[in-house]
Amino acid sequence: MPPAGGFDAIKYKRNLPFRGPSGLVILGGVTAVCAYGFYRLGQGNLEKRELQREKTWSRIHLVPLLLAEADRDAYRRQQAALEREKEIMKDVPGWEAGKSVYSNPRYRPEQSIVLL
Amino acid sequence: MSAYKDPSTSSKPYRDPTPLPESVPKVQELGTTSAPLKSAAFFIGAYCKDYNDDFMLCKSEDRDPGHCLKEGRRVTRCAQDLITKMRENCLADFDKHWNCLERNNHQYNLCRKVERPLNKCMFEKLGLVKTIPGTPEGQKPIHEVEKPIFTGVQK
């Protein structure tokens, strides 16, 4: 016979306590963090481009100055070499010191350089 | 800054002690090392624009080192003049900035804190503004951005 007042209700429902945010929230959060990260990356790339531009222009502004100084030294060495050549070849008739081996008067830099 | 090292007195081989021919007027070389030059680069670009453009046009005519000596002397004198003026007017800021560049691998973005007073001083005393050509329209030039992304590791 059943007890007075009937049997207890059968516990068939799952008992799952709340364990943190739902999957949708986590997914949304990860998406948000990633989106912010990619945004920063994009901003950083744009900024990097500007930094590169700044660096390049700082060098462009210095080119004439450095080139002028290097040119003076190159000219000095060139003239000295010419004088030496004149001195060495003074006994050779018909020798033109410093004459280019090409028939084109265009300036050509040294074909070989010494690396120190 | 360091003194100018005359290549004709170099201790390396292939030196050539012959001085420039007498026909070429003498000009004192700048003798500034890379960090002060980098610090002053934009001001040199602004202050000596005409001479620099003239020199580069001359170089595009003919690459012969002997062709543009006159224009080259003007460029050097102008830079000399600017560095002197900079040292007279903004010595403390200038020194701080180039020392910072020296310590930070010559990167401008790591030295903004000391660059701003220098730019301000150069504008107030000499009227020279640092402008970076080619900055996109309506965008703040990178040296004036308040909160950049690329800063030093340590604040």
Tab-separated table of C-alpha atoms in Angstrom:
chain	number	residue	atom	x	y	z
A	1	MET	CA	0.000	0.000	0.000
A	2	PRO	CA	1.215	3.500	-0.703
A	3	PRO	CA	2.102	5.705	2.210
A	4	ALA	CA	-0.387	8.250	3.315
A	5	GLY	CA	-0.345	11.298	1.068
A	6	GLY	CA	1.080	9.329	-1.801
A	7	PHE	CA	4.672	8.672	-2.955
A	8	ASP	CA	7.240	11.451	-3.350
A	9	ALA	CA	7.498	12.924	-6.800
A	10	ILE	CA	10.039	11.062	-8.922
A	11	LYS	CA	13.188	13.140	-9.491
A	12	TYR	CA	13.641	12.855	-13.199
A	13	LYS	CA	14.727	16.435	-14.047
A	14	ARG	CA	18.452	17.085	-14.562
A	15	ASN	CA	20.087	19.050	-11.826
A	16	LEU	CA	22.745	21.161	-13.554
A	17	PRO	CA	23.885	24.182	-11.579
A	18	PHE	CA	24.873	27.375	-13.495
A	19	ARG	CA	28.521	27.001	-14.562
A	20	GLY	CA	29.710	30.205	-16.168
A	21	PRO	CA	28.445	32.095	-19.184
A	22	SER	CA	26.748	30.404	-22.067
A	23	GLY	CA	28.457	29.303	-25.233
A	24	LEU	CA	26.974	32.151	-27.169
A	25	VAL	CA	28.430	34.690	-24.746
A	26	ILE	CA	31.883	33.074	-24.904
A	27	LEU	CA	31.752	32.967	-28.683
A	28	GLY	CA	30.670	36.589	-28.786
A	29	GLY	CA	33.428	37.580	-26.376
A	30	VAL	CA	36.118	35.800	-28.380
A	31	THR	CA	34.829	37.421	-31.550
A	32	ALA	CA	34.917	40.829	-29.895
A	33	VAL	CA	38.464	40.373	-28.594
A	34	CYS	CA	39.636	39.153	-31.995
A	35	ALA	CA	37.903	42.038	-33.746
A	36	TYR	CA	39.606	44.553	-31.464
A	37	GLY	CA	42.941	42.825	-32.010
A	38	PHE	CA	42.614	42.963	-35.774
A	39	TYR	CA	41.557	46.601	-35.570
A	40	ARG	CA	44.698	47.418	-33.573
A	41	LEU	CA	46.782	45.448	-36.029
A	42	GLY	CA	45.358	47.452	-38.909
A	43	GLN	CA	45.967	50.721	-37.095
A	44	GLY	CA	49.485	49.573	-36.276
A	45	ASN	CA	50.179	48.746	-39.902
A	46	LEU	CA	49.028	52.203	-40.953
A	47	GLU	CA	51.195	53.736	-38.258
A	48	LYS	CA	54.182	51.639	-39.289
A	49	ARG	CA	53.793	52.944	-42.818
A	50	GLU	CA	53.897	56.519	-41.549
A	51	LEU	CA	56.937	55.777	-39.394
A	52	GLN	CA	58.663	54.335	-42.438
A	53	ARG	CA	57.785	57.462	-44.396
A	54	GLU	CA	59.248	59.626	-41.655
A	55	LYS	CA	62.471	57.615	-41.622
A	56	THR	CA	62.769	57.685	-45.391
A	57	TRP	CA	62.283	61.440	-45.562
A	58	SER	CA	64.807	62.064	-42.804
A	59	ARG	CA	67.318	60.254	-45.016
A	60	ILE	CA	66.209	62.008	-48.187
A	61	HIS	CA	66.802	65.363	-46.503
A	62	LEU	CA	70.370	64.336	-45.661
A	63	VAL	CA	71.303	63.008	-49.099
A	64	PRO	CA	72.521	66.312	-50.624
A	65	LEU	CA	74.636	67.093	-47.585
A	66	LEU	CA	76.369	63.715	-47.480
A	67	LEU	CA	76.713	63.542	-51.248
A	68	ALA	CA	78.347	66.973	-51.360
A	69	GLU	CA	80.906	65.945	-48.772
A	70	ALA	CA	81.620	62.627	-50.503
A	71	ASP	CA	81.908	64.394	-53.855
A	72	ARG	CA	84.576	66.749	-52.571
A	73	ASP	CA	86.626	63.805	-51.354
A	74	ALA	CA	86.076	61.888	-54.600
A	75	TYR	CA	87.118	64.957	-56.626
A	76	ARG	CA	90.226	65.382	-54.506
A	77	ARG	CA	91.248	61.759	-55.084
A	78	GLN	CA	90.425	62.015	-58.771
A	79	GLN	CA	92.634	65.079	-59.221
A	80	ALA	CA	95.463	63.463	-57.274
A	81	ALA	CA	95.255	60.353	-59.454
A	82	LEU	CA	95.310	62.556	-62.559
A	83	GLU	CA	98.447	64.353	-61.350
A	84	ARG	CA	100.122	61.008	-60.660
A	85	GLU	CA	99.216	59.759	-64.104
A	86	LYS	CA	100.634	62.897	-65.724
A	87	GLU	CA	103.864	62.481	-63.775
A	88	ILE	CA	104.242	58.798	-64.692
A	89	MET	CA	103.314	59.141	-68.373
A	90	LYS	CA	105.130	62.414	-69.102
A	91	ASP	CA	107.704	60.671	-71.341
A	92	VAL	CA	105.132	58.911	-73.484
A	93	PRO	CA	104.334	61.045	-76.521
A	94	GLY	CA	100.699	61.485	-77.412
A	95	TRP	CA	99.407	60.278	-74.055
A	96	GLU	CA	96.401	62.136	-72.729
A	97	ALA	CA	96.179	61.786	-68.977
A	98	GLY	CA	92.721	61.070	-67.630
A	99	LYS	CA	91.277	60.328	-71.061
A	100	SER	CA	88.288	58.046	-70.968
A	101	VAL	CA	88.561	54.716	-72.734
A	102	TYR	CA	85.087	55.344	-74.114
A	103	SER	CA	84.312	57.798	-76.859
A	104	ASN	CA	81.328	59.034	-74.822
A	105	PRO	CA	82.059	62.044	-72.595
A	106	ARG	CA	79.464	60.927	-70.016
A	107	TYR	CA	80.873	60.466	-66.515
A	108	ARG	CA	81.342	56.884	-65.431
A	109	PRO	CA	82.075	55.953	-61.846
A	110	GLU	CA	85.011	53.710	-61.088
A	111	GLN	CA	84.518	50.217	-62.441
A	112	SER	CA	86.131	48.647	-59.413
A	113	ILE	CA	86.248	49.866	-55.847
A	114	VAL	CA	88.261	48.777	-52.840
A	115	LEU	CA	86.277	47.640	-49.840
A	116	LEU	CA	88.060	48.168	-46.549
B	1	MET	CA	78.919	65.469	-31.764
B	2	SER	CA	82.408	64.652	-32.868
B	3	ALA	CA	85.066	66.396	-34.879
B	4	TYR	CA	85.273	65.985	-38.628
B	5	LYS	CA	87.733	63.271	-39.658
B	6	ASP	CA	89.696	64.267	-42.704
B	7	PRO	CA	89.864	61.271	-45.085
B	8	SER	CA	93.359	62.298	-46.151
B	9	THR	CA	94.626	61.598	-42.626
B	10	SER	CA	92.948	58.204	-42.407
B	11	SER	CA	94.938	55.403	-40.819
B	12	LYS	CA	93.576	52.897	-43.324
B	13	PRO	CA	95.384	51.910	-46.531
B	14	TYR	CA	94.508	53.601	-49.830
B	15	ARG	CA	94.605	56.968	-48.179
B	16	ASP	CA	95.558	59.871	-50.348
B	17	PRO	CA	97.020	62.837	-48.482
B	18	THR	CA	96.924	65.167	-51.503
B	19	PRO	CA	94.782	68.196	-50.639
B	20	LEU	CA	92.115	69.641	-52.887
B	21	PRO	CA	93.520	71.757	-55.723
B	22	GLU	CA	94.012	75.430	-54.850
B	23	SER	CA	91.435	76.433	-57.464
B	24	VAL	CA	88.644	74.942	-55.337
B	25	PRO	CA	87.504	77.229	-52.507
B	26	LYS	CA	87.768	75.702	-49.074
B	27	VAL	CA	84.727	74.860	-47.024
B	28	GLN	CA	84.671	73.555	-43.502
B	29	GLU	CA	83.145	70.102	-43.358
B	30	LEU	CA	80.211	69.568	-41.050
B	31	GLY	CA	81.732	66.793	-38.934
B	32	THR	CA	78.414	65.912	-37.322
B	33	THR	CA	77.762	62.291	-36.461
B	34	SER	CA	74.671	60.361	-37.476
B	35	ALA	CA	72.463	60.985	-34.430
B	36	PRO	CA	72.616	64.823	-34.503
B	37	LEU	CA	72.172	64.683	-38.274
B	38	LYS	CA	69.114	62.506	-37.914
B	39	SER	CA	67.753	64.781	-35.214
B	40	ALA	CA	68.267	67.841	-37.420
B	41	ALA	CA	67.296	66.160	-40.719
B	42	PHE	CA	63.846	67.675	-41.113
B	43	PHE	CA	65.086	71.135	-40.162
B	44	ILE	CA	67.931	70.845	-42.652
B	45	GLY	CA	65.317	69.834	-45.211
B	46	ALA	CA	63.197	72.874	-44.371
B	47	TYR	CA	65.986	75.432	-43.917
B	48	CYS	CA	68.198	74.423	-46.871
B	49	LYS	CA	65.499	73.351	-49.308
B	50	ASP	CA	66.576	75.691	-52.110
B	51	TYR	CA	70.240	74.765	-51.910
B	52	ASN	CA	69.476	71.052	-51.639
B	53	ASP	CA	67.125	71.104	-54.614
B	54	ASP	CA	69.645	73.069	-56.621
B	55	PHE	CA	72.380	70.584	-55.790
B	56	MET	CA	70.260	67.551	-56.649
B	57	LEU	CA	69.179	69.125	-59.949
B	58	CYS	CA	72.823	69.742	-60.731
B	59	LYS	CA	73.638	66.110	-59.864
B	60	SER	CA	70.906	64.872	-62.153
B	61	GLU	CA	72.549	66.856	-64.944
B	62	ASP	CA	75.883	65.156	-64.491
B	63	ARG	CA	77.047	62.669	-61.876
B	64	ASP	CA	80.666	63.733	-62.131
B	65	PRO	CA	81.919	64.664	-58.608
B	66	GLY	CA	83.649	67.710	-60.074
B	67	HIS	CA	80.496	69.063	-61.691
B	68	CYS	CA	78.569	70.290	-58.627
B	69	LEU	CA	81.318	71.400	-56.241
B	70	LYS	CA	79.963	74.947	-56.037
B	71	GLU	CA	76.404	73.831	-55.260
B	72	GLY	CA	77.826	71.279	-52.824
B	73	ARG	CA	79.691	73.972	-50.910
B	74	ARG	CA	76.475	75.948	-50.613
B	75	VAL	CA	74.687	72.884	-49.239
B	76	THR	CA	77.399	72.306	-46.658
B	77	ARG	CA	77.534	75.973	-45.638
B	78	CYS	CA	73.780	76.041	-45.224
B	79	ALA	CA	73.783	72.927	-43.052
B	80	GLN	CA	76.684	74.367	-41.079
B	81	ASP	CA	74.661	77.519	-40.564
B	82	LEU	CA	71.595	75.613	-39.436
B	83	ILE	CA	73.470	73.418	-36.953
B	84	THR	CA	75.125	76.538	-35.496
B	85	LYS	CA	71.772	78.284	-35.138
B	86	MET	CA	70.217	75.177	-33.647
B	87	ARG	CA	72.995	74.945	-31.075
B	88	GLU	CA	72.715	78.626	-30.249
B	89	ASN	CA	68.948	78.553	-29.764
B	90	CYS	CA	67.872	75.057	-28.719
B	91	LEU	CA	71.053	73.427	-27.452
B	92	ALA	CA	69.504	71.655	-24.451
B	93	ASP	CA	66.574	70.176	-26.403
B	94	PHE	CA	68.777	69.272	-29.338
B	95	ASP	CA	71.290	67.474	-27.121
B	96	LYS	CA	68.528	65.591	-25.334
B	97	HIS	CA	66.934	64.470	-28.574
B	98	TRP	CA	70.042	63.245	-30.322
B	99	ASN	CA	71.268	61.508	-27.197
B	100	CYS	CA	67.906	59.760	-27.036
B	101	LEU	CA	68.220	58.716	-30.685
B	102	GLU	CA	71.707	57.453	-29.965
B	103	ARG	CA	70.398	55.272	-27.158
B	104	ASN	CA	67.298	54.067	-29.018
B	105	ASN	CA	68.681	52.618	-32.214
B	106	HIS	CA	68.012	55.894	-34.083
B	107	GLN	CA	64.257	55.366	-34.006
B	108	TYR	CA	62.152	58.496	-33.962
B	109	ASN	CA	59.113	56.787	-32.449
B	110	LEU	CA	61.001	55.979	-29.233
B	111	CYS	CA	62.026	59.600	-28.687
B	112	ARG	CA	58.788	61.547	-29.080
B	113	LYS	CA	58.891	62.817	-25.524
B	114	VAL	CA	62.095	64.744	-26.125
B	115	GLU	CA	61.331	65.503	-29.750
B	116	ARG	CA	58.292	67.652	-29.009
B	117	PRO	CA	60.151	70.312	-26.992
B	118	LEU	CA	62.787	70.460	-29.745
B	119	ASN	CA	60.168	70.941	-32.476
B	120	LYS	CA	58.461	73.581	-30.369
B	121	CYS	CA	61.701	75.413	-29.690
B	122	MET	CA	62.728	75.301	-33.364
B	123	PHE	CA	59.377	76.721	-34.378
B	124	GLU	CA	59.426	79.490	-31.794
B	125	LYS	CA	63.041	80.536	-32.226
B	126	LEU	CA	63.748	79.843	-35.897
B	127	GLY	CA	60.293	79.406	-37.423
B	128	LEU	CA	61.145	75.959	-38.795
B	129	VAL	CA	58.407	73.323	-38.844
B	130	LYS	CA	58.919	69.606	-39.182
B	131	THR	CA	56.704	68.417	-42.006
B	132	ILE	CA	56.712	64.920	-43.467
B	133	PRO	CA	55.835	65.059	-47.164
B	134	GLY	CA	53.239	62.580	-48.329
B	135	THR	CA	51.262	62.275	-45.092
B	136	PRO	CA	47.665	61.344	-46.081
B	137	GLU	CA	45.183	64.212	-46.208
B	138	GLY	CA	43.391	64.988	-42.959
B	139	GLN	CA	45.596	62.680	-40.937
B	140	LYS	CA	47.759	63.839	-38.063
B	141	PRO	CA	51.440	63.634	-38.944
B	142	ILE	CA	52.990	60.698	-37.131
B	143	HIS	CA	55.241	62.861	-34.935
B	144	GLU	CA	52.202	64.684	-33.514
B	145	VAL	CA	50.034	61.663	-32.690
B	146	GLU	CA	49.230	61.713	-28.973
B	147	LYS	CA	48.809	57.993	-28.339
B	148	PRO	CA	50.727	56.018	-30.920
B	149	ILE	CA	50.628	52.238	-31.031
B	150	PHE	CA	54.357	51.770	-31.426
B	151	THR	CA	56.040	53.137	-28.329
B	152	GLY	CA	58.941	51.942	-26.289
B	153	VAL	CA	58.543	48.857	-24.148
B	154	GLN	CA	59.076	50.942	-21.043
B	155	LYS	CA	57.002	54.062	-20.681
